[in-house]
Coordinates of C-alpha atoms in Angstrom, one line a residue:
Chain I
M1 CA 20.9 24.2 88.0
N2 CA 19.4 21.6 85.8
V3 CA 21.5 18.9 86.6
M4 CA 20.3 16.6 84.1
E5 CA 21.5 19.4 81.7
H6 CA 25.0 19.2 82.7
L7 CA 25.3 15.3 83.1
P8 CA 28.0 15.1 80.9
A9 CA 30.4 17.3 82.6
L10 CA 29.2 15.9 85.8
I11 CA 30.1 12.5 85.6
I12 CA 33.5 13.9 85.0
A13 CA 34.1 16.3 87.1
I14 CA 32.8 14.6 90.4
P15 CA 35.5 11.3 90.2
L16 CA 37.6 14.0 89.3
L17 CA 37.2 16.1 92.5
A18 CA 36.8 13.1 94.3
A19 CA 40.5 12.0 93.4
F20 CA 42.4 14.6 94.4
L21 CA 40.1 14.6 97.8
T22 CA 40.6 11.4 98.5
P23 CA 44.6 12.1 99.6
L24 CA 43.3 14.1 102.4
V25 CA 40.8 12.3 103.5
D26 CA 42.9 9.7 104.0
K27 CA 44.5 11.6 106.4
I28 CA 41.4 11.8 108.4
S29 CA 40.3 8.4 108.2
K30 CA 40.4 5.5 106.1
K31 CA 36.9 4.5 106.6
V32 CA 36.0 8.0 105.7
R33 CA 38.1 8.0 102.8
N34 CA 36.4 4.8 102.1
A35 CA 33.0 6.7 101.9
V36 CA 33.8 9.6 100.3
V37 CA 34.9 7.1 97.4
F38 CA 32.4 4.7 97.2
I39 CA 29.7 8.1 97.1
A40 CA 31.4 9.4 94.9
L41 CA 31.8 6.4 91.8
A42 CA 27.9 5.7 93.5
A43 CA 27.2 8.8 92.5
T44 CA 28.9 8.8 88.9
F45 CA 27.2 5.3 88.4
I46 CA 23.4 7.0 89.0
L47 CA 24.6 9.7 87.1
T48 CA 26.0 7.6 84.3
I49 CA 22.2 6.1 84.2
F50 CA 20.6 9.0 83.8
L51 CA 22.5 9.8 80.8
V52 CA 22.0 6.4 79.4
Q53 CA 18.5 6.6 79.5
D54 CA 18.3 10.3 78.4
V55 CA 20.6 9.0 75.6
F56 CA 18.5 6.3 74.7
E57 CA 15.0 7.8 74.7
N58 CA 16.0 11.1 73.0
G59 CA 18.7 10.5 70.7
I60 CA 22.6 12.3 71.1
M61 CA 23.4 14.6 73.7
I62 CA 25.4 17.8 73.3
Y63 CA 27.8 19.8 76.6
V64 CA 29.8 22.8 75.2
M65 CA 32.2 23.2 77.8
G66 CA 32.5 26.6 79.1
A67 CA 29.6 27.7 77.0
S68 CA 26.6 30.0 78.8
N69 CA 24.6 27.4 76.5
P70 CA 25.2 24.0 76.7
T71 CA 24.6 22.9 73.7
Q72 CA 25.2 26.2 71.6
T73 CA 28.0 24.4 69.4
I74 CA 28.8 26.5 67.0
P75 CA 29.5 30.3 69.0
M76 CA 27.6 33.3 67.3
Q77 CA 30.8 34.8 65.5
A78 CA 32.6 31.1 64.4
A79 CA 31.4 28.7 61.3
V80 CA 32.8 26.1 63.9
P81 CA 33.4 24.2 66.7
I82 CA 36.0 26.0 69.1
R83 CA 35.1 25.0 72.8
I84 CA 35.7 21.3 73.8
V85 CA 32.2 20.2 73.2
L86 CA 31.5 17.1 74.7
E87 CA 28.6 14.2 72.7
I88 CA 27.0 11.1 74.1
D89 CA 25.6 8.7 71.1
G90 CA 24.1 5.1 72.3
L91 CA 27.8 3.8 71.7
S92 CA 29.4 6.4 73.7
A93 CA 26.3 6.0 76.4
F94 CA 27.3 2.3 76.5
M95 CA 31.1 1.9 76.8
A96 CA 30.5 4.2 79.5
L97 CA 28.1 2.4 81.8
I98 CA 30.6 -0.5 81.6
S99 CA 32.8 1.6 82.2
V100 CA 31.1 2.6 85.6
L101 CA 29.8 -0.7 86.2
I102 CA 33.1 -2.8 86.2
A103 CA 35.3 1.1 88.4
L104 CA 32.0 0.3 90.8
I105 CA 32.7 -3.7 91.3
G106 CA 36.3 -3.0 91.8
L107 CA 36.3 -0.1 94.1
I108 CA 34.0 -2.7 96.3
Y109 CA 36.7 -5.7 95.7
S110 CA 40.2 -3.5 97.1
F111 CA 38.4 -2.3 99.8
S112 CA 39.0 -5.8 101.5
H113 CA 42.5 -5.3 100.7
V114 CA 43.9 -1.9 100.3
E115 CA 44.5 -0.3 103.8
E116 CA 48.4 0.7 103.3
R117 CA 48.9 3.9 101.1
G118 CA 45.2 3.9 100.3
G119 CA 44.9 7.4 99.9
K120 CA 46.9 7.5 96.6
F121 CA 45.5 4.1 95.5
Y122 CA 42.2 5.5 95.3
T123 CA 43.5 8.5 93.3
L124 CA 44.8 6.7 90.8
F125 CA 42.1 4.2 90.7
L126 CA 39.4 7.4 90.2
L127 CA 41.6 9.2 87.6
M128 CA 41.7 6.0 86.3
L129 CA 38.0 6.0 85.6
V130 CA 38.3 9.6 84.6
G131 CA 40.2 8.6 81.7
M132 CA 38.8 6.5 80.3
L133 CA 34.7 8.3 81.3
G134 CA 37.1 11.7 78.9
M135 CA 37.9 9.1 75.9
E136 CA 33.9 8.0 75.6
L137 CA 32.0 11.1 76.4
T138 CA 34.2 13.8 74.4
G139 CA 33.6 14.5 70.8
D140 CA 37.1 16.3 71.0
L141 CA 39.8 14.7 69.7
F142 CA 42.3 16.3 71.0
N143 CA 40.3 16.3 74.1
L144 CA 40.3 12.3 73.5
F145 CA 44.4 12.1 73.4
V146 CA 44.3 14.1 77.0
F147 CA 42.0 11.6 78.6
L148 CA 44.0 9.0 76.9
E149 CA 47.5 10.0 78.5
I150 CA 45.3 10.5 82.3
A151 CA 43.8 6.8 82.2
S152 CA 48.2 5.7 81.0
I153 CA 49.7 7.1 84.0
A154 CA 47.0 6.0 86.3
S155 CA 46.8 3.1 84.8
A156 CA 51.2 3.1 85.0
A157 CA 51.7 4.1 88.2
L158 CA 48.6 1.1 89.4
I159 CA 50.4 -1.5 88.1
T160 CA 53.0 -1.1 90.3
Y161 CA 50.8 -0.8 93.3
E162 CA 50.6 -3.7 95.2
F163 CA 53.7 -6.4 94.3
K164 CA 57.0 -5.4 95.4
R165 CA 58.4 -7.0 92.5
G166 CA 61.2 -6.3 89.6
S167 CA 58.9 -7.5 87.3
T168 CA 56.0 -5.3 88.5
T169 CA 58.1 -2.5 87.7
E170 CA 59.2 -3.7 84.6
A171 CA 56.1 -4.6 83.7
A172 CA 54.5 -0.7 84.6
L173 CA 57.5 0.8 83.0
K174 CA 57.1 -1.0 79.9
Y175 CA 53.2 0.4 79.5
I176 CA 53.8 3.6 80.2
V177 CA 56.6 3.4 77.2
I178 CA 54.7 1.9 75.0
S179 CA 51.4 3.8 76.0
S180 CA 53.5 7.5 75.2
I181 CA 54.9 6.3 71.6
A182 CA 50.8 5.3 70.8
A183 CA 49.8 8.9 72.4
L184 CA 52.8 10.0 70.7
F185 CA 50.9 8.7 67.5
V186 CA 47.1 9.9 68.0
L187 CA 49.1 13.4 68.6
F188 CA 51.1 13.7 65.5
A189 CA 47.5 12.7 63.4
I190 CA 46.0 15.2 65.5
G191 CA 47.9 17.4 64.2
L192 CA 47.9 16.7 60.5
L193 CA 44.3 16.5 60.7
Y194 CA 44.2 20.4 62.6
G195 CA 46.9 21.9 59.8
E196 CA 44.9 20.5 57.2
Y197 CA 41.5 21.5 58.4
D198 CA 41.5 24.1 61.4
L199 CA 39.8 21.4 63.3
L200 CA 39.9 19.3 66.4
N201 CA 36.1 18.5 66.7
M202 CA 35.6 15.3 65.4
A203 CA 31.6 15.5 64.0
A204 CA 33.4 19.0 61.8
I205 CA 36.1 17.1 60.9
A206 CA 34.4 14.3 59.5
K207 CA 31.8 16.6 58.2
A208 CA 34.9 18.0 56.2
I209 CA 36.3 14.6 54.8
K210 CA 33.0 13.8 53.9
I211 CA 33.5 16.8 51.4
T212 CA 36.7 16.7 50.2
G213 CA 37.3 13.1 49.9
L214 CA 39.8 11.5 51.7
S215 CA 43.9 13.3 51.5
N216 CA 47.1 11.8 51.7
I217 CA 47.1 13.8 55.2
D218 CA 43.7 12.0 56.3
M219 CA 45.1 8.4 55.1
I220 CA 48.5 9.6 57.0
A221 CA 46.5 10.7 60.3
L222 CA 44.4 7.3 60.1
I223 CA 46.9 4.6 60.0
L224 CA 48.0 6.8 63.0
F225 CA 45.4 6.6 64.4
F226 CA 44.8 2.6 64.0
A227 CA 48.0 1.6 64.8
A228 CA 47.9 3.4 67.7
F229 CA 44.0 2.8 69.2
A230 CA 45.1 -1.5 67.6
M231 CA 47.5 -1.3 70.0
K232 CA 46.0 0.0 72.9
A233 CA 43.3 -2.2 72.9
G234 CA 46.0 -5.1 72.7
A235 CA 45.7 -6.6 69.5
A236 CA 48.4 -8.5 67.9
P237 CA 51.0 -8.7 67.0
M238 CA 51.2 -5.3 69.5
H239 CA 49.9 -6.9 72.7
M240 CA 53.0 -8.0 73.7
W241 CA 52.1 -5.7 76.5
M242 CA 49.1 -6.9 77.9
P243 CA 50.3 -9.7 79.3
D244 CA 52.8 -8.1 81.6
A245 CA 50.9 -5.3 82.9
Y246 CA 47.3 -7.2 83.3
G247 CA 50.0 -10.0 85.3
E248 CA 51.3 -8.0 87.3
A249 CA 48.9 -5.6 88.1
P250 CA 46.4 -6.3 91.2
G251 CA 43.2 -8.2 90.5
A252 CA 41.0 -5.4 90.6
V253 CA 42.8 -3.1 88.8
S254 CA 43.3 -6.1 85.8
M255 CA 40.2 -6.1 85.9
V256 CA 39.3 -2.1 85.5
L257 CA 42.4 -2.1 83.8
I258 CA 40.4 -4.8 80.1
A259 CA 37.7 -1.5 80.8
V260 CA 40.8 1.2 79.6
T261 CA 41.2 -1.3 76.4
Q262 CA 37.8 -1.4 76.0
A263 CA 37.9 2.7 75.7
S264 CA 40.8 2.7 73.5
L265 CA 39.2 0.2 70.9
Y266 CA 35.5 2.8 71.8
A267 CA 38.1 5.6 70.1
L268 CA 39.1 3.1 67.1
L269 CA 35.4 2.4 66.8
R270 CA 34.7 6.6 67.0
V271 CA 37.8 6.8 64.3
C272 CA 36.7 4.4 61.7
F273 CA 32.8 4.9 62.2
T274 CA 32.7 8.5 62.3
I275 CA 35.8 10.5 61.6
Y276 CA 36.5 8.5 58.4
A277 CA 33.4 6.3 57.9
D278 CA 32.4 5.5 54.7
S279 CA 35.8 7.4 52.8
L280 CA 37.7 4.0 54.3
H281 CA 39.1 1.7 51.9
V282 CA 38.4 -1.4 52.0
V283 CA 41.4 -2.4 53.6
I284 CA 40.7 -1.2 57.1
P285 CA 38.2 -3.1 58.2
A286 CA 40.4 -5.9 56.5
A287 CA 43.2 -5.0 58.7
I288 CA 40.7 -5.5 61.6
I289 CA 39.8 -9.3 60.5
I290 CA 43.0 -10.1 60.1
F291 CA 44.3 -8.4 63.6
G292 CA 40.9 -9.9 65.2
L293 CA 42.3 -13.8 63.9
I294 CA 45.8 -13.5 64.8
S295 CA 44.7 -12.3 68.3
I296 CA 42.5 -15.1 68.7
F297 CA 45.0 -17.6 67.6
I298 CA 48.3 -16.3 69.7
G299 CA 45.4 -15.3 72.2
V300 CA 45.0 -19.0 72.8
T301 CA 47.8 -21.0 71.7
M302 CA 50.2 -18.8 74.0
A303 CA 47.9 -19.0 76.8
L304 CA 48.1 -22.5 76.5
I305 CA 51.6 -22.4 77.8
Q306 CA 51.6 -20.4 80.7
D307 CA 52.2 -21.2 84.4
D308 CA 51.3 -18.2 85.7
I309 CA 47.6 -17.8 86.9
K310 CA 47.4 -14.3 85.9
R311 CA 49.4 -14.3 82.8
L312 CA 47.4 -16.9 81.6
I313 CA 43.9 -15.2 81.9
A314 CA 46.1 -12.0 79.8
Y315 CA 46.6 -14.3 76.7
A316 CA 43.1 -15.2 76.9
A317 CA 41.9 -11.6 77.5
V318 CA 44.1 -11.1 74.2
A319 CA 42.4 -13.5 72.7
E320 CA 38.6 -12.3 73.3
V321 CA 40.1 -8.5 72.2
G322 CA 40.5 -10.7 69.1
Y323 CA 36.9 -11.7 68.8
I324 CA 35.5 -8.0 69.0
L325 CA 38.4 -6.7 66.5
L326 CA 36.7 -10.0 63.8
A327 CA 33.4 -9.1 64.8
I328 CA 33.4 -5.5 64.5
G329 CA 36.2 -5.6 61.2
V330 CA 33.2 -7.8 59.0
G331 CA 30.6 -4.9 60.4
L332 CA 32.7 -2.7 59.2
Y333 CA 33.4 -4.5 55.6
G334 CA 29.1 -4.7 55.5
V335 CA 29.2 -1.4 55.8
L336 CA 30.9 -0.3 53.3
N337 CA 29.9 -2.5 50.9
N338 CA 26.2 -2.2 52.0
E339 CA 25.1 -5.1 53.3
V340 CA 23.8 -4.1 56.6
E341 CA 21.5 -6.0 57.4
L342 CA 22.5 -8.9 55.6
Y343 CA 25.5 -9.6 58.0
A344 CA 26.7 -6.3 59.3
R345 CA 24.6 -5.2 62.2
K346 CA 24.7 -8.5 63.5
A347 CA 28.3 -8.7 63.5
L348 CA 28.4 -5.0 65.3
Q349 CA 25.9 -6.6 67.9
G350 CA 28.1 -9.9 68.8
G351 CA 31.0 -7.4 68.8
I352 CA 29.3 -4.6 71.3
F353 CA 28.0 -7.6 73.2
H354 CA 31.7 -9.1 73.5
I355 CA 32.8 -6.3 74.7
F356 CA 30.6 -6.2 77.6
N357 CA 31.0 -9.5 78.1
D358 CA 34.5 -9.7 77.7
I359 CA 35.0 -7.4 80.7
L360 CA 32.8 -9.1 83.1
D361 CA 33.9 -12.7 82.3
I362 CA 38.1 -11.8 82.4
G363 CA 37.2 -9.5 85.0
L364 CA 35.7 -12.0 86.6
L365 CA 38.5 -13.9 86.4
F366 CA 41.0 -11.3 87.2
L367 CA 38.9 -11.5 90.8
V368 CA 39.6 -14.7 91.2
A369 CA 43.4 -14.7 90.3
G370 CA 43.5 -12.0 92.8
G371 CA 42.2 -13.5 95.5
I372 CA 43.8 -16.6 94.6
I373 CA 47.5 -14.5 94.7
Y374 CA 46.1 -12.9 98.4
I375 CA 44.9 -15.8 99.7
T376 CA 48.2 -18.2 99.4
K377 CA 50.9 -15.8 98.2
E378 CA 51.0 -17.8 94.8
R379 CA 50.5 -17.4 91.6
N380 CA 52.0 -20.2 90.3
L381 CA 50.2 -22.9 88.4
N382 CA 52.2 -25.9 89.4
K383 CA 52.7 -25.0 92.7
L384 CA 49.0 -24.9 93.4
G385 CA 46.3 -27.1 94.3
G386 CA 43.7 -28.6 95.7
L387 CA 42.1 -25.3 96.8
A388 CA 38.3 -26.0 96.0
H389 CA 38.3 -27.5 99.4
S390 CA 38.5 -24.7 101.3
M391 CA 37.5 -22.2 98.8
K392 CA 34.6 -24.1 97.8
Y393 CA 33.0 -20.4 96.2
T394 CA 35.8 -18.9 94.3
S395 CA 35.9 -22.3 93.5
I396 CA 32.3 -22.0 91.8
L397 CA 32.6 -18.6 90.5
F398 CA 35.9 -19.1 88.3
L399 CA 33.9 -21.6 87.4
I400 CA 31.1 -19.7 86.4
G401 CA 33.9 -17.7 85.0
L402 CA 35.5 -20.5 82.8
A403 CA 32.1 -21.2 81.0
A404 CA 31.3 -17.6 79.9
V405 CA 34.7 -17.3 78.7
A406 CA 34.8 -20.7 76.9
G407 CA 31.3 -19.5 75.6
L408 CA 29.6 -22.5 77.0
P409 CA 25.3 -22.5 77.2
P410 CA 23.6 -20.4 78.5
M411 CA 26.5 -18.2 79.8
N412 CA 26.7 -14.8 78.4
G413 CA 29.8 -15.3 76.2
F414 CA 27.9 -17.7 74.3
A415 CA 25.5 -15.4 73.6
S416 CA 27.6 -13.0 72.2
K417 CA 30.1 -15.5 70.5
I418 CA 27.3 -17.4 68.3
M419 CA 26.4 -13.6 66.8
I420 CA 29.9 -13.4 65.9
Y421 CA 30.5 -17.6 64.4
E422 CA 27.4 -17.4 62.3
S423 CA 27.9 -13.1 60.4
V424 CA 31.7 -13.5 60.3
Y425 CA 30.6 -17.0 58.3
K426 CA 28.8 -14.8 55.8
V427 CA 32.1 -13.3 54.5
S428 CA 34.4 -16.7 54.9
P429 CA 33.4 -19.7 56.5
I430 CA 37.3 -20.3 57.3
L431 CA 36.6 -16.9 60.1
S432 CA 34.0 -18.8 61.3
I433 CA 36.0 -22.3 61.9
V434 CA 39.1 -20.3 63.7
A435 CA 36.8 -18.5 65.7
I436 CA 35.1 -22.0 66.8
L437 CA 39.0 -23.6 67.3
A438 CA 40.4 -21.2 69.2
S439 CA 36.8 -21.1 72.2
I440 CA 37.3 -24.8 72.4
I441 CA 40.9 -24.5 73.1
M442 CA 40.3 -21.6 75.4
L443 CA 37.9 -23.7 78.0
A444 CA 40.6 -26.4 77.4
I445 CA 43.1 -23.6 79.0
F446 CA 40.7 -22.8 81.6
V447 CA 40.5 -26.5 82.8
K448 CA 43.8 -26.3 82.8
I449 CA 43.5 -23.5 85.7
F450 CA 40.9 -25.2 87.1
H451 CA 42.0 -28.4 86.9
S452 CA 45.7 -27.5 88.6
V453 CA 43.8 -24.8 91.0
F454 CA 40.8 -26.2 92.6
T455 CA 41.2 -29.8 92.3
G456 CA 43.8 -32.5 93.5
P457 CA 44.5 -33.0 97.4
K458 CA 44.4 -30.4 99.8
I459 CA 47.9 -29.0 99.8
S460 CA 47.7 -26.4 102.7
E461 CA 45.0 -25.0 104.8
Q462 CA 43.7 -22.2 103.5
K463 CA 40.9 -19.9 104.4
D464 CA 37.8 -18.1 101.7
V465 CA 38.6 -15.2 100.1
P466 CA 37.4 -11.6 101.8
K467 CA 34.0 -10.6 102.3
L468 CA 34.3 -8.1 100.2
M469 CA 36.2 -10.3 97.6
L470 CA 33.5 -12.6 97.4
A471 CA 30.9 -9.6 97.1
S472 CA 32.2 -7.8 94.0
M473 CA 32.5 -11.9 92.3
I474 CA 29.1 -12.8 93.2
I475 CA 28.1 -9.2 91.1
L476 CA 29.7 -10.4 88.4
A477 CA 28.6 -14.0 88.5
A478 CA 25.3 -12.5 88.6
L479 CA 25.6 -10.6 85.7
I480 CA 27.3 -13.3 83.8
I481 CA 23.8 -15.0 84.5
F482 CA 22.0 -13.3 84.3
F483 CA 23.3 -12.1 80.7
G484 CA 23.5 -15.2 79.7
L485 CA 20.0 -15.9 80.3
F486 CA 18.2 -12.6 79.3
P487 CA 21.5 -11.7 76.3
D488 CA 17.7 -9.8 74.7
I489 CA 17.5 -7.2 77.4
I490 CA 20.8 -6.1 77.4
I491 CA 20.9 -6.6 73.1
N492 CA 17.8 -4.6 72.7
N493 CA 17.9 -2.1 75.3
I494 CA 22.0 -1.2 75.6
V495 CA 23.9 -2.9 72.4
N496 CA 21.3 -1.8 69.6
P497 CA 21.7 1.9 70.7
A498 CA 25.5 1.6 70.0
V499 CA 24.6 -0.6 66.8
N500 CA 22.8 2.0 65.6
A501 CA 25.2 4.8 66.5
L502 CA 27.9 3.3 64.3
I503 CA 26.0 2.0 61.3
E504 CA 24.1 6.1 61.2
N505 CA 26.8 8.2 61.5
A506 CA 25.5 11.1 59.5
A507 CA 23.7 12.2 63.1
Y508 CA 26.5 12.4 64.9
I509 CA 28.1 15.0 62.8
S510 CA 24.5 17.0 62.3
N511 CA 24.2 17.5 66.3
V512 CA 26.9 19.3 66.4
M513 CA 27.2 21.4 63.4
G514 CA 23.4 21.6 62.5
Chain X
M1 CA 15.5 -14.7 75.9
L2 CA 15.1 -15.3 72.5
I3 CA 17.5 -12.9 70.5
K4 CA 18.0 -13.5 66.5
T5 CA 21.4 -14.3 64.9
V6 CA 22.3 -14.2 61.1
G7 CA 21.1 -17.9 60.9
G8 CA 18.5 -18.5 62.9
Y9 CA 18.1 -17.8 66.5
W10 CA 19.1 -18.4 70.4
D11 CA 16.8 -19.0 73.5
P12 CA 19.2 -19.7 76.5
I13 CA 15.8 -20.7 77.9
V14 CA 15.3 -23.5 75.6
W15 CA 18.6 -25.1 75.5
I16 CA 18.0 -24.5 79.4
V17 CA 14.9 -27.2 79.7
A18 CA 16.5 -29.5 76.8
F19 CA 19.4 -30.1 79.0
I20 CA 17.2 -30.8 81.9
V21 CA 15.4 -33.2 79.7
I22 CA 18.4 -35.2 78.9
A23 CA 19.9 -35.2 82.5
I24 CA 16.8 -36.7 83.6
I25 CA 16.6 -39.6 80.9
A26 CA 20.4 -40.0 81.4
Y27 CA 19.5 -40.2 84.9
I28 CA 16.8 -42.9 84.3
I29 CA 19.2 -45.0 82.0
R30 CA 21.9 -44.9 85.0
A31 CA 19.0 -46.4 86.9
F32 CA 18.4 -49.5 85.1
G33 CA 22.1 -50.4 86.5
K34 CA 23.1 -52.6 88.5
R35 CA 23.4 -51.0 92.0
E36 CA 25.9 -54.0 93.6
Y37 CA 28.1 -52.6 91.2
K38 CA 29.0 -49.8 92.9
G39 CA 31.9 -49.7 95.1
G40 CA 34.4 -52.5 95.3
E41 CA 37.9 -53.6 93.7
Q42 CA 35.9 -53.9 90.7
T43 CA 35.1 -49.7 90.6
K44 CA 39.4 -49.1 91.1
P45 CA 41.7 -48.4 88.5
F46 CA 43.3 -51.5 87.0
L47 CA 47.1 -50.6 86.6
S48 CA 48.5 -53.9 85.6
G49 CA 48.1 -55.5 89.0
V50 CA 50.3 -52.7 90.4
E51 CA 49.1 -50.9 93.2
E52 CA 47.5 -47.0 92.7
P53 CA 50.5 -44.7 93.7
S54 CA 48.5 -42.1 96.0
K55 CA 46.7 -39.1 94.9
E56 CA 49.4 -36.9 95.6
K57 CA 51.9 -38.7 93.6
V58 CA 49.8 -38.6 89.9
H59 CA 47.9 -35.6 90.2
V60 CA 49.5 -33.4 87.5
R61 CA 50.9 -30.1 87.6
A62 CA 50.0 -27.3 85.5
S63 CA 53.2 -27.3 83.1
N64 CA 52.7 -31.2 82.2
I65 CA 49.0 -30.8 80.6
Y66 CA 49.1 -31.3 77.2
W67 CA 52.0 -31.4 77.1
G68 CA 51.7 -34.0 73.5
F69 CA 50.0 -30.7 71.9
I70 CA 53.0 -28.2 72.9
E71 CA 55.9 -31.0 72.2
A72 CA 54.3 -31.5 68.4
L73 CA 54.2 -27.7 68.2
K74 CA 57.6 -27.0 69.4
G75 CA 58.5 -24.8 66.2
Y76 CA 55.5 -22.5 66.8
Y77 CA 56.4 -22.7 70.4
D78 CA 60.1 -21.7 70.2
Y79 CA 59.6 -18.8 67.2
M80 CA 56.9 -17.4 69.7
K81 CA 58.8 -17.5 72.7
R82 CA 61.5 -15.6 71.1
M83 CA 58.9 -12.6 69.9
H84 CA 57.9 -12.8 73.4
S85 CA 61.1 -11.7 74.7
G86 CA 59.6 -9.6 77.2
V87 CA 62.2 -6.7 76.0
V88 CA 60.5 -3.4 75.8
N89 CA 62.5 -2.3 72.5
D90 CA 61.0 -5.4 70.6
Y91 CA 57.4 -4.7 71.8
V92 CA 58.0 -1.0 70.6
A93 CA 59.9 -2.3 67.4
W94 CA 56.3 -4.7 66.5
F95 CA 53.8 -1.8 67.2
V96 CA 56.3 0.6 64.7
G97 CA 57.1 -2.5 62.1
V98 CA 52.6 -2.9 61.4
A99 CA 52.6 0.7 61.7
A100 CA 54.7 0.8 59.0
I101 CA 53.2 -2.3 57.3
M102 CA 50.0 -0.7 57.0
F103 CA 51.5 2.3 55.2
V104 CA 52.9 0.0 52.6
V105 CA 49.1 -1.5 52.4
M106 CA 47.1 0.8 52.8
F107 CA 49.1 3.6 50.0
A108 CA 49.4 0.2 47.7
A109 CA 45.3 -0.3 48.0
V110 CA 45.0 3.1 47.4
I111 CA 47.3 3.3 44.0
I112 CA 45.8 0.8 42.7

């Protein structure tokens, strides 16, 4: 068997098998369980690197599930794709890489404190990753729905895992209710498109829409997709579930939940840029820009008044999603108006780069917050203080995360934000002004946390976080600094292929449809 | 290291070099100051002759930071707190409401 040929299937299958193996191995030994989970995730990460390398070198990769020839998308007796097709272009590869990377870091963090009922935790953790990866690699709409559900159910269960408080259970319940309604929207939209075209494959539907033009049914499906994925991505004013879910979940889960949110953002990109593409009305990019602005504004202003450390970071995460939406909206607007080279390409580069930076920066802050709660058993900023006396490394790592999220040079957050500021300025200077002002408020917000938690007189004697927690935070901080100093490496090698995949959607269609 | 933006470019290494140069200049200027100024009564905060309270008493707590800003935007924050009610029904209502507005705007835009 040629492993390289089956990479897309293996990347989903390995964590899926490990997920169901974990509770069994857990009965034998905790150490063996941890080893199995780590090996499975490390193997998935290595295979994902091979996949990404292959896609960036040789172009789109196709894998047809269950077919004797995994590249034969259309069976001999059929005219359209029937089987589930995994289709990996630059964007899918980019998303898969950051999802697995962040899950691996989250896993290392979790090893330090997840012992009790760990079998269940790691099963759900791996299933959450499977859901994300499935969403990002599939080329089939119904398959996307299935993986969306897997990710949502696993996430909801993980939110309640660590803290046994009423508000934690409530947050998970809210998450599953709102996710289920979004999933129903998606299912209904898929049903509409299937009823119209007898197709589930994204490339085939994109081709059909291109040929027949945008019908009323297509428009209804588009709005259902748009609302559902925008809500799942955390776009304001549909973001209210995010502070609840992120705020109550364990630190590592909050970080990986960002990647789950970004997977929904990926689905939104896929719908807009690949399935509907040129048929889109300019209202859609305008709506994405408006959602972006509202998210930025509500995110930063609501973060300012929070006293719960994790809820505060969660609102900052809403604002960060706003920056991504703003850039993507401007990019889509430019693509539809044939102004790709003028500003759209740079806006999309900034937006896609910011997806990566958002996960790293907010992820690091969530890990630090998780560490603080783990050590002090306290999450109220009014009751914390002086921790820099005893948690020196953690406070330095928080400072790095703070600088990155606020977009201070030379951090990675600055590199992506300056690309966003300058490109959105071409559409309207007001967009840039709002984005820059919000960034200043963001700095003020994190100064508030740093002042409240780390400075001031020592309240009680505390030790620093466990070594594995610290190690995972250091990995994130190192990535933040590295990609801040060398942003060209990630832009040239990972971001640009993803942006090209968005702009040149014809290749995605022709690889399946011929 | 260098990335091109719409209006120019961003090079973090150039920024770091500039930062170091400025920091050195600032340090040199600072070194011109009188050494004997450091320490003593003159460096303590002057509170109209009142003795400085202990650090524990003057540490500003999180909810008091930016009090003026929050007070100035009281109307906005009152509305936002009502909006973020924490009730799942409200979350669903916002979601469905936004979808409904999208339907109206999208179809109206296409018809126009």
